[in-house]
PDB file of C-alpha atoms in Angstrom:
ATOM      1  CA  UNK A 331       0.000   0.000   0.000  1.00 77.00           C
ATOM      2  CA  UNK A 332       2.899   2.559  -0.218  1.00 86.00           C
ATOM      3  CA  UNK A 333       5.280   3.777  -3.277  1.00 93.00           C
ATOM      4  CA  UNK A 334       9.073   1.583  -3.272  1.00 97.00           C
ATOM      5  CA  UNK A 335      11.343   2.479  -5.710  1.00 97.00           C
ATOM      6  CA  UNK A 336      11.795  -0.734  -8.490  1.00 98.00           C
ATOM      7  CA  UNK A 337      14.465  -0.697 -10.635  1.00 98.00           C
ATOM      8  CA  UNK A 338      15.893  -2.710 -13.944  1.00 98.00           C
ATOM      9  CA  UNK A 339      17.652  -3.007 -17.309  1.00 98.00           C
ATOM     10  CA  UNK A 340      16.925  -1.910 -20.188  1.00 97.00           C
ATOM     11  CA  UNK A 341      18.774  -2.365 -23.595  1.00 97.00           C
ATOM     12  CA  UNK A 342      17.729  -0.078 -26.965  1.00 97.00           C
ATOM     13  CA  UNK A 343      19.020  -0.790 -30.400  1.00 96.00           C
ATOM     14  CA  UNK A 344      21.288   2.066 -31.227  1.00 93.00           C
ATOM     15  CA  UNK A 345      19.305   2.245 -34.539  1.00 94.00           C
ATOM     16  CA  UNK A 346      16.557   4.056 -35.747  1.00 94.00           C
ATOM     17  CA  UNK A 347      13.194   2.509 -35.854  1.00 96.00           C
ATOM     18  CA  UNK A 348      10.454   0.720 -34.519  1.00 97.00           C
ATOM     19  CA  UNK A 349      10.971  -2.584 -32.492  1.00 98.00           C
ATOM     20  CA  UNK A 350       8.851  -5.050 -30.262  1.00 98.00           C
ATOM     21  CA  UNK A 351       9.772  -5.297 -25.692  1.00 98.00           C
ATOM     22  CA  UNK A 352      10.999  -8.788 -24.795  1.00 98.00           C
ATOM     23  CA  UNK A 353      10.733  -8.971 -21.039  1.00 98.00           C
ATOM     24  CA  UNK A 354      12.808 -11.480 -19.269  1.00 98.00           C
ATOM     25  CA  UNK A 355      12.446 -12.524 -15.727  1.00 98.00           C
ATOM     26  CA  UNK A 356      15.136 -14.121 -14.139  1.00 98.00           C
ATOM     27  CA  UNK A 357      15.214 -17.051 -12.055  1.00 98.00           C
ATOM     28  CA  UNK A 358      15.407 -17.811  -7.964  1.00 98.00           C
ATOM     29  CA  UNK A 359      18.245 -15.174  -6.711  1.00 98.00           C
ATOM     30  CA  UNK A 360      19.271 -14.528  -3.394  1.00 98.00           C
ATOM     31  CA  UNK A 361      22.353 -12.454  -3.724  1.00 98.00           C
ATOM     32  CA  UNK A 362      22.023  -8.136  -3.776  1.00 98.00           C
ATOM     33  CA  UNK A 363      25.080  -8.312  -5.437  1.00 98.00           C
ATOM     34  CA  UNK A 364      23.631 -10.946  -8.820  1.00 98.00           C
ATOM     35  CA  UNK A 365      20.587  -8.491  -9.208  1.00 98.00           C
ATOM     36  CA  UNK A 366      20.151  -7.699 -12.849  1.00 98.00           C
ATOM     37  CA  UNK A 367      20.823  -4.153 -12.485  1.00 98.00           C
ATOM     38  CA  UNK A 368      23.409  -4.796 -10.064  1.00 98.00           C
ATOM     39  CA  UNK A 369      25.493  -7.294 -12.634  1.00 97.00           C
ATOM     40  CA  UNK A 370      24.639  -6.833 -16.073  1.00 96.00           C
ATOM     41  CA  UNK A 371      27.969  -8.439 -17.115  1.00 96.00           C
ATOM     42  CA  UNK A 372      26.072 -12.099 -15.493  1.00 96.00           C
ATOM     43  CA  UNK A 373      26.429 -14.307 -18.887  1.00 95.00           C
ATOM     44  CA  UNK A 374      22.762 -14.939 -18.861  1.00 94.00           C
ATOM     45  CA  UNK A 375      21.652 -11.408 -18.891  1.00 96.00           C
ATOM     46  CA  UNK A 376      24.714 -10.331 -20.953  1.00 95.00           C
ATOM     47  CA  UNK A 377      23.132 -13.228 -23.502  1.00 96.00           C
ATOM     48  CA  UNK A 378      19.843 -11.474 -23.327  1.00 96.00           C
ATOM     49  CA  UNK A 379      21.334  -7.850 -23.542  1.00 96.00           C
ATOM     50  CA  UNK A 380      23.012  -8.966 -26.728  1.00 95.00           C
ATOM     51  CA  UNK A 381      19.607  -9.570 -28.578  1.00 95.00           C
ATOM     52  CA  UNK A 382      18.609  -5.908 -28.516  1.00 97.00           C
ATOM     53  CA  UNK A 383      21.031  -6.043 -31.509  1.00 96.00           C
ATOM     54  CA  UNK A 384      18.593  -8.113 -33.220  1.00 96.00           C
ATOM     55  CA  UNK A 385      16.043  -6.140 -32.806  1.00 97.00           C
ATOM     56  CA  UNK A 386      14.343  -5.850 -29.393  1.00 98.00           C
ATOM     57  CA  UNK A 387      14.172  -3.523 -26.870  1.00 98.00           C
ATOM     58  CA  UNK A 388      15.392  -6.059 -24.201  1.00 98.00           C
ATOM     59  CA  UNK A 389      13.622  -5.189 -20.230  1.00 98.00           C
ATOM     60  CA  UNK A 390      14.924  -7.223 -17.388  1.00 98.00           C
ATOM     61  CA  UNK A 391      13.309  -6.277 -14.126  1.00 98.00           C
ATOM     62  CA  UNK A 392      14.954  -6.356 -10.957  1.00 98.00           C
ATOM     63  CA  UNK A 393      12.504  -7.436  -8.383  1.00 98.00           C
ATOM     64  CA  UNK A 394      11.527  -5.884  -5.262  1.00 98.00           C
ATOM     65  CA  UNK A 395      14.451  -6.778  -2.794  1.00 98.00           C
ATOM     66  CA  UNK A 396      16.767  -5.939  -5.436  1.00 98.00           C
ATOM     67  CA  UNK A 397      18.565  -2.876  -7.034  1.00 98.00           C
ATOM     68  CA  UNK A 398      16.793   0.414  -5.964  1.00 98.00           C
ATOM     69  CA  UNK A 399      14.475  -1.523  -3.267  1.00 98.00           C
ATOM     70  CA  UNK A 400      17.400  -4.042  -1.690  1.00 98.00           C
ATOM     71  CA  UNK A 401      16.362  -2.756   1.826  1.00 98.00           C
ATOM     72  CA  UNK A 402      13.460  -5.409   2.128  1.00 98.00           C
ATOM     73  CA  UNK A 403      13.306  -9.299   1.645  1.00 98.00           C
ATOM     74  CA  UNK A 404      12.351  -9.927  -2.118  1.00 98.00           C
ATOM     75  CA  UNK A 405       8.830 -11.093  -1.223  1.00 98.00           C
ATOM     76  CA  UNK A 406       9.531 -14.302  -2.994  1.00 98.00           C
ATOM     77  CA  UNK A 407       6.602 -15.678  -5.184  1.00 98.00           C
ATOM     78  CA  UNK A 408       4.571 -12.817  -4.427  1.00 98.00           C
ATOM     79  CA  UNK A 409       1.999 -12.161  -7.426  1.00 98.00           C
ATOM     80  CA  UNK A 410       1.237  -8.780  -6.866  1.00 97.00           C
ATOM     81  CA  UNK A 411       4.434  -7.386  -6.319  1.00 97.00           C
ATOM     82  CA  UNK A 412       6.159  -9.544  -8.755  1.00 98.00           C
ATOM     83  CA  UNK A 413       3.507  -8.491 -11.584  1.00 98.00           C
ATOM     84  CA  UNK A 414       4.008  -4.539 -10.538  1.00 97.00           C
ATOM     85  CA  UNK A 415       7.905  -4.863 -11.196  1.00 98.00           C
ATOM     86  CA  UNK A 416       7.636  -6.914 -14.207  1.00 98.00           C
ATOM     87  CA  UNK A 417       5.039  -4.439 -15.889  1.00 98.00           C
ATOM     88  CA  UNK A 418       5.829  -0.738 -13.922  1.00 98.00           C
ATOM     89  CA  UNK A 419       9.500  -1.334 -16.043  1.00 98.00           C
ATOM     90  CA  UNK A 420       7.234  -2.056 -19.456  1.00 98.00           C
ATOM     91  CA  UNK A 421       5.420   1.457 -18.726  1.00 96.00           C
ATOM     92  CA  UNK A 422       8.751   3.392 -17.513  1.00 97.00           C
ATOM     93  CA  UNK A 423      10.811   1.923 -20.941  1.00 97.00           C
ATOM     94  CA  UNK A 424       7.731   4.181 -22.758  1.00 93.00           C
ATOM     95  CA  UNK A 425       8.456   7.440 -20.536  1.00 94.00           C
ATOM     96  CA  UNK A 426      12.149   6.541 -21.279  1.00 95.00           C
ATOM     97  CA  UNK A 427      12.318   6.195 -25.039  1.00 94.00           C
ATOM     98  CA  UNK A 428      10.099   9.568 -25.336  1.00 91.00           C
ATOM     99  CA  UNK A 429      11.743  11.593 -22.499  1.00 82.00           C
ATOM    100  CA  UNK A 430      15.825  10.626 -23.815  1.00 80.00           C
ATOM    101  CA  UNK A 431      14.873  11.085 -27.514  1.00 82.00           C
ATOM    102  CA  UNK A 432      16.243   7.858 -28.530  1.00 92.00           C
ATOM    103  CA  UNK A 433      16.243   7.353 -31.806  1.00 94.00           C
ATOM    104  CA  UNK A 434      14.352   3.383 -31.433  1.00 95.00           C
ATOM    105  CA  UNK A 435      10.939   3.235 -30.317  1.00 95.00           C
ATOM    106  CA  UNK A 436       8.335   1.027 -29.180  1.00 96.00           C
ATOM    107  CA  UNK A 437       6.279  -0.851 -31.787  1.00 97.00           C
ATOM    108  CA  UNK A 438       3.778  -1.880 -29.408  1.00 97.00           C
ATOM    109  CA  UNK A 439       4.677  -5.589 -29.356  1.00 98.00           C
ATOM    110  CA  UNK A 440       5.674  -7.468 -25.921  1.00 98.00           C
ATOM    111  CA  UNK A 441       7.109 -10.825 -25.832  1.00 98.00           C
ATOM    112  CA  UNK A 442       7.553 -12.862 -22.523  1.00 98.00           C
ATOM    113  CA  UNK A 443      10.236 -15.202 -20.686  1.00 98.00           C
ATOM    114  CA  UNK A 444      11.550 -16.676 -17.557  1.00 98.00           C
ATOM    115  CA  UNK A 445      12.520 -19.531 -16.189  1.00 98.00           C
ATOM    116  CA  UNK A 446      12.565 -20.956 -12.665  1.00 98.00           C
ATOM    117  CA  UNK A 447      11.015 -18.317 -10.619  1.00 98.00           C
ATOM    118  CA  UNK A 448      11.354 -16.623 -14.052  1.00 98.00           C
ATOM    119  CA  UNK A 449       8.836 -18.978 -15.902  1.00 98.00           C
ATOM    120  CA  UNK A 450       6.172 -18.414 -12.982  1.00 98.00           C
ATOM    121  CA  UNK A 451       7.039 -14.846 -12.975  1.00 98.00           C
ATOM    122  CA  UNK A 452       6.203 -14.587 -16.464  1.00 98.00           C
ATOM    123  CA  UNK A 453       2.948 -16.667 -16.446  1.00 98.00           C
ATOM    124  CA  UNK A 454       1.717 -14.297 -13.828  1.00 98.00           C
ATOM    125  CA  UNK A 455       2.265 -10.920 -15.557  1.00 98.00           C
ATOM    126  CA  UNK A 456       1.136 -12.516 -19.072  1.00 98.00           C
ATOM    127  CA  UNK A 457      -2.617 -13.788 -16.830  1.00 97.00           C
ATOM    128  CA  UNK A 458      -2.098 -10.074 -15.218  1.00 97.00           C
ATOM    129  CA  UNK A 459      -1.461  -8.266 -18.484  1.00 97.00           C
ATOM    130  CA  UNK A 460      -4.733 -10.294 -20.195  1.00 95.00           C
ATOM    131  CA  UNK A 461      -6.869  -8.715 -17.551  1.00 93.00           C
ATOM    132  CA  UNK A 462      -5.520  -5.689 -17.460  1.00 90.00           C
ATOM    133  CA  UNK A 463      -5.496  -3.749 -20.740  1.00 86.00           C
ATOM    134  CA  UNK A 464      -4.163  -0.625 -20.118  1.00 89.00           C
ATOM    135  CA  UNK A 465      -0.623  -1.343 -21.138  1.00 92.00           C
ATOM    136  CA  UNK A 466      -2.118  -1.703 -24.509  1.00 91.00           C
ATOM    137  CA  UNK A 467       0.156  -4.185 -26.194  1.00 95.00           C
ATOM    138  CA  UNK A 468      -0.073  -6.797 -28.336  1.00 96.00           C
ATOM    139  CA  UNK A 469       1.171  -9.948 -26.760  1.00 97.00           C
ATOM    140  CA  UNK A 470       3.191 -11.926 -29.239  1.00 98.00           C
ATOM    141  CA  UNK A 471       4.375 -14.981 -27.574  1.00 98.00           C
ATOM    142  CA  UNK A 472       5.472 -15.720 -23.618  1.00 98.00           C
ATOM    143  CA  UNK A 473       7.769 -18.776 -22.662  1.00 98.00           C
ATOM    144  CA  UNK A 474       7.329 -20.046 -19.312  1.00 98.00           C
ATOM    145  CA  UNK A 475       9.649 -22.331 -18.195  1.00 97.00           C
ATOM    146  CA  UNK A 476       9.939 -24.733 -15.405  1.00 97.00           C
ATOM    147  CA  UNK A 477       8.404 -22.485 -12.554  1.00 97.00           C
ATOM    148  CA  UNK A 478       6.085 -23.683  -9.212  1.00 97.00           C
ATOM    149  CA  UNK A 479       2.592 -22.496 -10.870  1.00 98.00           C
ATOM    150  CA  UNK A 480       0.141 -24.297  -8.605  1.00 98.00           C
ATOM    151  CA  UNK A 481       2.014 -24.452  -5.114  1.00 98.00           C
ATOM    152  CA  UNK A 482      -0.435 -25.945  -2.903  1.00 97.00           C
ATOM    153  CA  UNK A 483       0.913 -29.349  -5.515  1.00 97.00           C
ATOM    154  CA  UNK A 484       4.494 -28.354  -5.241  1.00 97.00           C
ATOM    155  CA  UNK A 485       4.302 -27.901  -1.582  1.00 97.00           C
ATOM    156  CA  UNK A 486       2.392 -31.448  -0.705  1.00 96.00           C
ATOM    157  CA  UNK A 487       4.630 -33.324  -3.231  1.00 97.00           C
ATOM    158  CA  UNK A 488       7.866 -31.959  -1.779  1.00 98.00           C
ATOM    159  CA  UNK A 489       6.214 -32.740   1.953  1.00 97.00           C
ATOM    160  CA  UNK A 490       6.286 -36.376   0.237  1.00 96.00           C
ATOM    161  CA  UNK A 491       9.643 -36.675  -0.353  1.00 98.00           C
ATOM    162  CA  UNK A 492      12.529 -38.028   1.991  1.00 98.00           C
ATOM    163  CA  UNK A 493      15.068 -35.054   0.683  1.00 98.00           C
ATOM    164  CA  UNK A 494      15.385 -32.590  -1.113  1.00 98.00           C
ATOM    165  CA  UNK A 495      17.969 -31.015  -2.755  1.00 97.00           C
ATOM    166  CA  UNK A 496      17.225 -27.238  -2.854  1.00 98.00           C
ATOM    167  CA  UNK A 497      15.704 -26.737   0.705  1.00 98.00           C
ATOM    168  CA  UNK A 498      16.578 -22.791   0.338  1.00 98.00           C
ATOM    169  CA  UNK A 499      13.376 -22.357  -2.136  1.00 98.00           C
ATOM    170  CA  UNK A 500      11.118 -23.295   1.067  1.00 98.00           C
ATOM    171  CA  UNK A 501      12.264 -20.663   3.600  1.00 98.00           C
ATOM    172  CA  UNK A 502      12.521 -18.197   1.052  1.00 99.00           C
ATOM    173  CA  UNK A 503       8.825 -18.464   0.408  1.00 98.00           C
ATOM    174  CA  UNK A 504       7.709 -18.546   4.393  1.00 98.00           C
ATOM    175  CA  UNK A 505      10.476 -15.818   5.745  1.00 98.00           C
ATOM    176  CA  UNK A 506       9.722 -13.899   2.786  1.00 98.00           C
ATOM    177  CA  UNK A 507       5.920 -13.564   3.303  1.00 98.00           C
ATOM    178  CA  UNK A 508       6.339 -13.088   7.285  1.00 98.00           C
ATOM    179  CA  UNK A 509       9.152 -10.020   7.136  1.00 98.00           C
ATOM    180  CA  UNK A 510       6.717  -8.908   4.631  1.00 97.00           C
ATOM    181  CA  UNK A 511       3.489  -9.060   6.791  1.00 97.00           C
ATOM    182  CA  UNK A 512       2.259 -11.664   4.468  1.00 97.00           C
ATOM    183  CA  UNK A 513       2.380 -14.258   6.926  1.00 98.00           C
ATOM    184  CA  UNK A 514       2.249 -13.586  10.634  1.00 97.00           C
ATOM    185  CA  UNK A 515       3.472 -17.105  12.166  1.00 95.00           C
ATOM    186  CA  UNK A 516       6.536 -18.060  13.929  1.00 98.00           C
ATOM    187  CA  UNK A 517       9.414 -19.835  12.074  1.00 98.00           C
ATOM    188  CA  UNK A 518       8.860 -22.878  14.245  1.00 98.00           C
ATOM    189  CA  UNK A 519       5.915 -23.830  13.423  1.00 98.00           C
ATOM    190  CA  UNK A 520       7.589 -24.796  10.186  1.00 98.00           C
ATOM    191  CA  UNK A 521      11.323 -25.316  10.259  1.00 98.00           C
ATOM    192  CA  UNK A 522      12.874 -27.537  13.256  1.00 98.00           C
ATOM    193  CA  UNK A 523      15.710 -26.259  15.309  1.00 98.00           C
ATOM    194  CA  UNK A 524      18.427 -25.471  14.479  1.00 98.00           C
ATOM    195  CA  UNK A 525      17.136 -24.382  10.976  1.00 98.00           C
ATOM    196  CA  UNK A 526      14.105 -21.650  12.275  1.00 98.00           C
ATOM    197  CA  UNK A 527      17.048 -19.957  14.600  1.00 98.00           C
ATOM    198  CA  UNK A 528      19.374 -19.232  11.644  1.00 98.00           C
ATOM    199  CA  UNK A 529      16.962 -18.543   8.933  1.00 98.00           C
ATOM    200  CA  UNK A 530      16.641 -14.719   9.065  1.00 98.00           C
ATOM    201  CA  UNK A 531      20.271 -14.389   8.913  1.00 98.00           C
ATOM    202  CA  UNK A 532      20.759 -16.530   5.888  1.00 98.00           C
ATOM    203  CA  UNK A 533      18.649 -13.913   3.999  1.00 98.00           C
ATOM    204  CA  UNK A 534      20.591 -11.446   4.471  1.00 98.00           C
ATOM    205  CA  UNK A 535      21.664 -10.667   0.181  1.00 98.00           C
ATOM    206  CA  UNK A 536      24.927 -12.254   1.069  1.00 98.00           C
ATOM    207  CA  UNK A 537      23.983 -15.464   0.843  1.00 98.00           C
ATOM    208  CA  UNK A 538      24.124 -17.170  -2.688  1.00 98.00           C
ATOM    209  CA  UNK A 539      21.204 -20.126  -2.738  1.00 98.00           C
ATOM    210  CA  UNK A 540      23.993 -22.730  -2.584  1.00 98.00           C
ATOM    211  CA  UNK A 541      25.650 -21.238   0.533  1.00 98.00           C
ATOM    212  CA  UNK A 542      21.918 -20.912   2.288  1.00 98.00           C
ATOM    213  CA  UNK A 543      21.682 -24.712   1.261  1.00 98.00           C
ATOM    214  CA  UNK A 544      24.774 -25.788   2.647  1.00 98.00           C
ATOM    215  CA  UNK A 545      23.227 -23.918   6.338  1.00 98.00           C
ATOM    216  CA  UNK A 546      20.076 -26.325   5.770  1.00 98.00           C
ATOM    217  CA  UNK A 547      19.519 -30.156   5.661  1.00 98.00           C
ATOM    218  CA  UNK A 548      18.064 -31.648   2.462  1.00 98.00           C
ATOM    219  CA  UNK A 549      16.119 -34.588   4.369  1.00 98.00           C
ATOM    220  CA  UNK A 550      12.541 -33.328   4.539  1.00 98.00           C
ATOM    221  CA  UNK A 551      11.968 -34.519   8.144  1.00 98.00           C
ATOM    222  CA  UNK A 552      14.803 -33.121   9.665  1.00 98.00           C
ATOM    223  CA  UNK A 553      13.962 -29.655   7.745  1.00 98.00           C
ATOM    224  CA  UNK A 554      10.465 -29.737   8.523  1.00 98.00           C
ATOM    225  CA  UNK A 555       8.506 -29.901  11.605  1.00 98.00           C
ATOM    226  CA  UNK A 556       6.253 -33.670  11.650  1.00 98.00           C
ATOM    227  CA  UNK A 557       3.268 -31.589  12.000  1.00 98.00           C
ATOM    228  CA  UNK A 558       3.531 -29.630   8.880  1.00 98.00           C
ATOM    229  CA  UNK A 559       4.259 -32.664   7.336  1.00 98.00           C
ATOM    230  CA  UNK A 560       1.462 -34.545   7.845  1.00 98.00           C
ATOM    231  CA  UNK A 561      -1.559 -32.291   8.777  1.00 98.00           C
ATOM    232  CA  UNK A 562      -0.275 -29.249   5.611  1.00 98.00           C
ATOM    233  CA  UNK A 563      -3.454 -30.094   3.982  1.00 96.00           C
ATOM    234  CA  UNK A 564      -6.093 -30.452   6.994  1.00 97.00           C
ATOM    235  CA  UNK A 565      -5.242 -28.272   9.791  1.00 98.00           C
ATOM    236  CA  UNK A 566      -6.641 -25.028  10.966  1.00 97.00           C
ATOM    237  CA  UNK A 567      -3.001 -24.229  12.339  1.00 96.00           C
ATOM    238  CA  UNK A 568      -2.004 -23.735   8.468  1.00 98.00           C
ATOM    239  CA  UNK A 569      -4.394 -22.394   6.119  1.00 98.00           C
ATOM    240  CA  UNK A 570      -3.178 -18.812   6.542  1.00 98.00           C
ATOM    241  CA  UNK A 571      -0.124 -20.991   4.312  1.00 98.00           C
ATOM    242  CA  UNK A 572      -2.173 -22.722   2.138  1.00 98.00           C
ATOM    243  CA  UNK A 573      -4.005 -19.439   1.255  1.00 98.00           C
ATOM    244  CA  UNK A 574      -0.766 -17.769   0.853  1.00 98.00           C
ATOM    245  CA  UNK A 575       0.584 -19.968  -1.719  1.00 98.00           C
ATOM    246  CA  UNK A 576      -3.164 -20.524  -3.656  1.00 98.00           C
ATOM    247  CA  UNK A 577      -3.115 -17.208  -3.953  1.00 98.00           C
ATOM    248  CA  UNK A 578       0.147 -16.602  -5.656  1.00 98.00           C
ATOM    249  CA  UNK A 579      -0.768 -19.571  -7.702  1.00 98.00           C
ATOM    250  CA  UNK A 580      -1.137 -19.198 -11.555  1.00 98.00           C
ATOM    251  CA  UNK A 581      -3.973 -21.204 -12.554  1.00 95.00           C
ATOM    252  CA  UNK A 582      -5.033 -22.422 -15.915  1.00 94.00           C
ATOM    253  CA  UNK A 583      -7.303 -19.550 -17.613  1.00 94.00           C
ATOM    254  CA  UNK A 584      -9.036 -19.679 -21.291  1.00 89.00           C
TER     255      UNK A 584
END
């Protein structure tokens, strides 16, 4: 309900002319340091940079937590924030080509992709942007990519399991949504000792994923307290959790 500061890249063909956005969101990042605005000179957004030479008019968002707004926790699979930074950059790219008198412009054509985080990031803005019309571009194409679109699934099949092997993605989520005021539970009732007690610190923006993982066990049980385990899908004591991840969900829509 207040204004942040977002920030982002974005790449213009030195050439004059008219030429379609191409959006990409990245994938899970921890790090302050590996934002997209932060390290343009990371090979996979150098890669993407590169393509505004085809063409494009290349936009890579940083999101919240990142760049201009690294003072709070990226709130991490958060629709409505995620969706804001993804298409706030699309409208500030317009003010930017007018106000700078570049010499490319904006033929009114958007392409999508992400991957990871990045794929469910860019399901969610494309569902967003189909609602929401006042953008008014013409979609072209979005590639979504490997990202955790209906949670409440993800969440009971990795309950299932007897490890797993990136544990980080499951604090990130919960801590995320409480430092936020998203979710206004106790670490415990999740995460077992040791794990709730060092939590906050590992996200911190100086903690790649792999270095958060190595602080965490991958065997479910020991992560995870029994109860979430078995009663996730029944109890009272967790549907403020279940509606939190339904409703950053991205589900099917004609």
């Amino acid at each position: 309900g207040s204004e942040i500061n977002a920030s982002g890249i974005i790449c213009v063909p030195d050439a004059s002319g008219s030429f379609p956005l191409l959006s990409l969101q990245n994938g899970t990042n921890t790090l302050h340091s590996n934002a997209p605005s932060k390290n343009p000179a990371n090979p996979g957004f150098k890669l993407i940079q590169s393509m505004s030479s085809f063409g494009y008019i290349i936009l890579i968002p940083d999101y919240l937590g990142f760049g201009e707004s690294a003072q709070i926790l990226h709130p991490y699979f958060h629709r409505e924030s995620n969706d804001a930074s993804v298409i706030d950059l699309m409208y500030a790219c317009d003010e930017f080509l007018i106000n700078n008198e570049i010499m490319a412009k904006d033929n009114g054509q958007l392409l999508l992709m992400g991957y990871s985080q990045g794929g469910w990031a860019t399901l969610s803005a494309l569902n967003t942007l189909e609602k929401d019309h006042s953008l008014d571009k013409e979609i072209l194409a979005a590639s979504c990519g490997a990202g955790a679109y209906d949670m409440i699934e993800i969440a009971g099949h990795i309950f299932q399991l007897d490890t797993y092997t990136a544990p980080y993605y499951l604090p990130y989520f919960i801590e995320s949504h409480i430092r936020n005021g998203l979710l206004n539970e106790p670490l415990q009732k999740y995460f077992n000792e040791p794990y709730a007690s060092l939590i906050p610190g590992l996200f911190d923006g100086n903690h790649s994923g792999g270095a958060i993982n190595d602080q965490l066990a991958d065997s479910v049980k020991l992560l995870l307290t029994a109860n979430l385990i078995m009663n996730f899908e029944t109890a009272t004591e967790f549907q403020s959790l279940r509606e939190e991840l339904s409703m950053n969900s991205v589900e099917a829509w004609p």
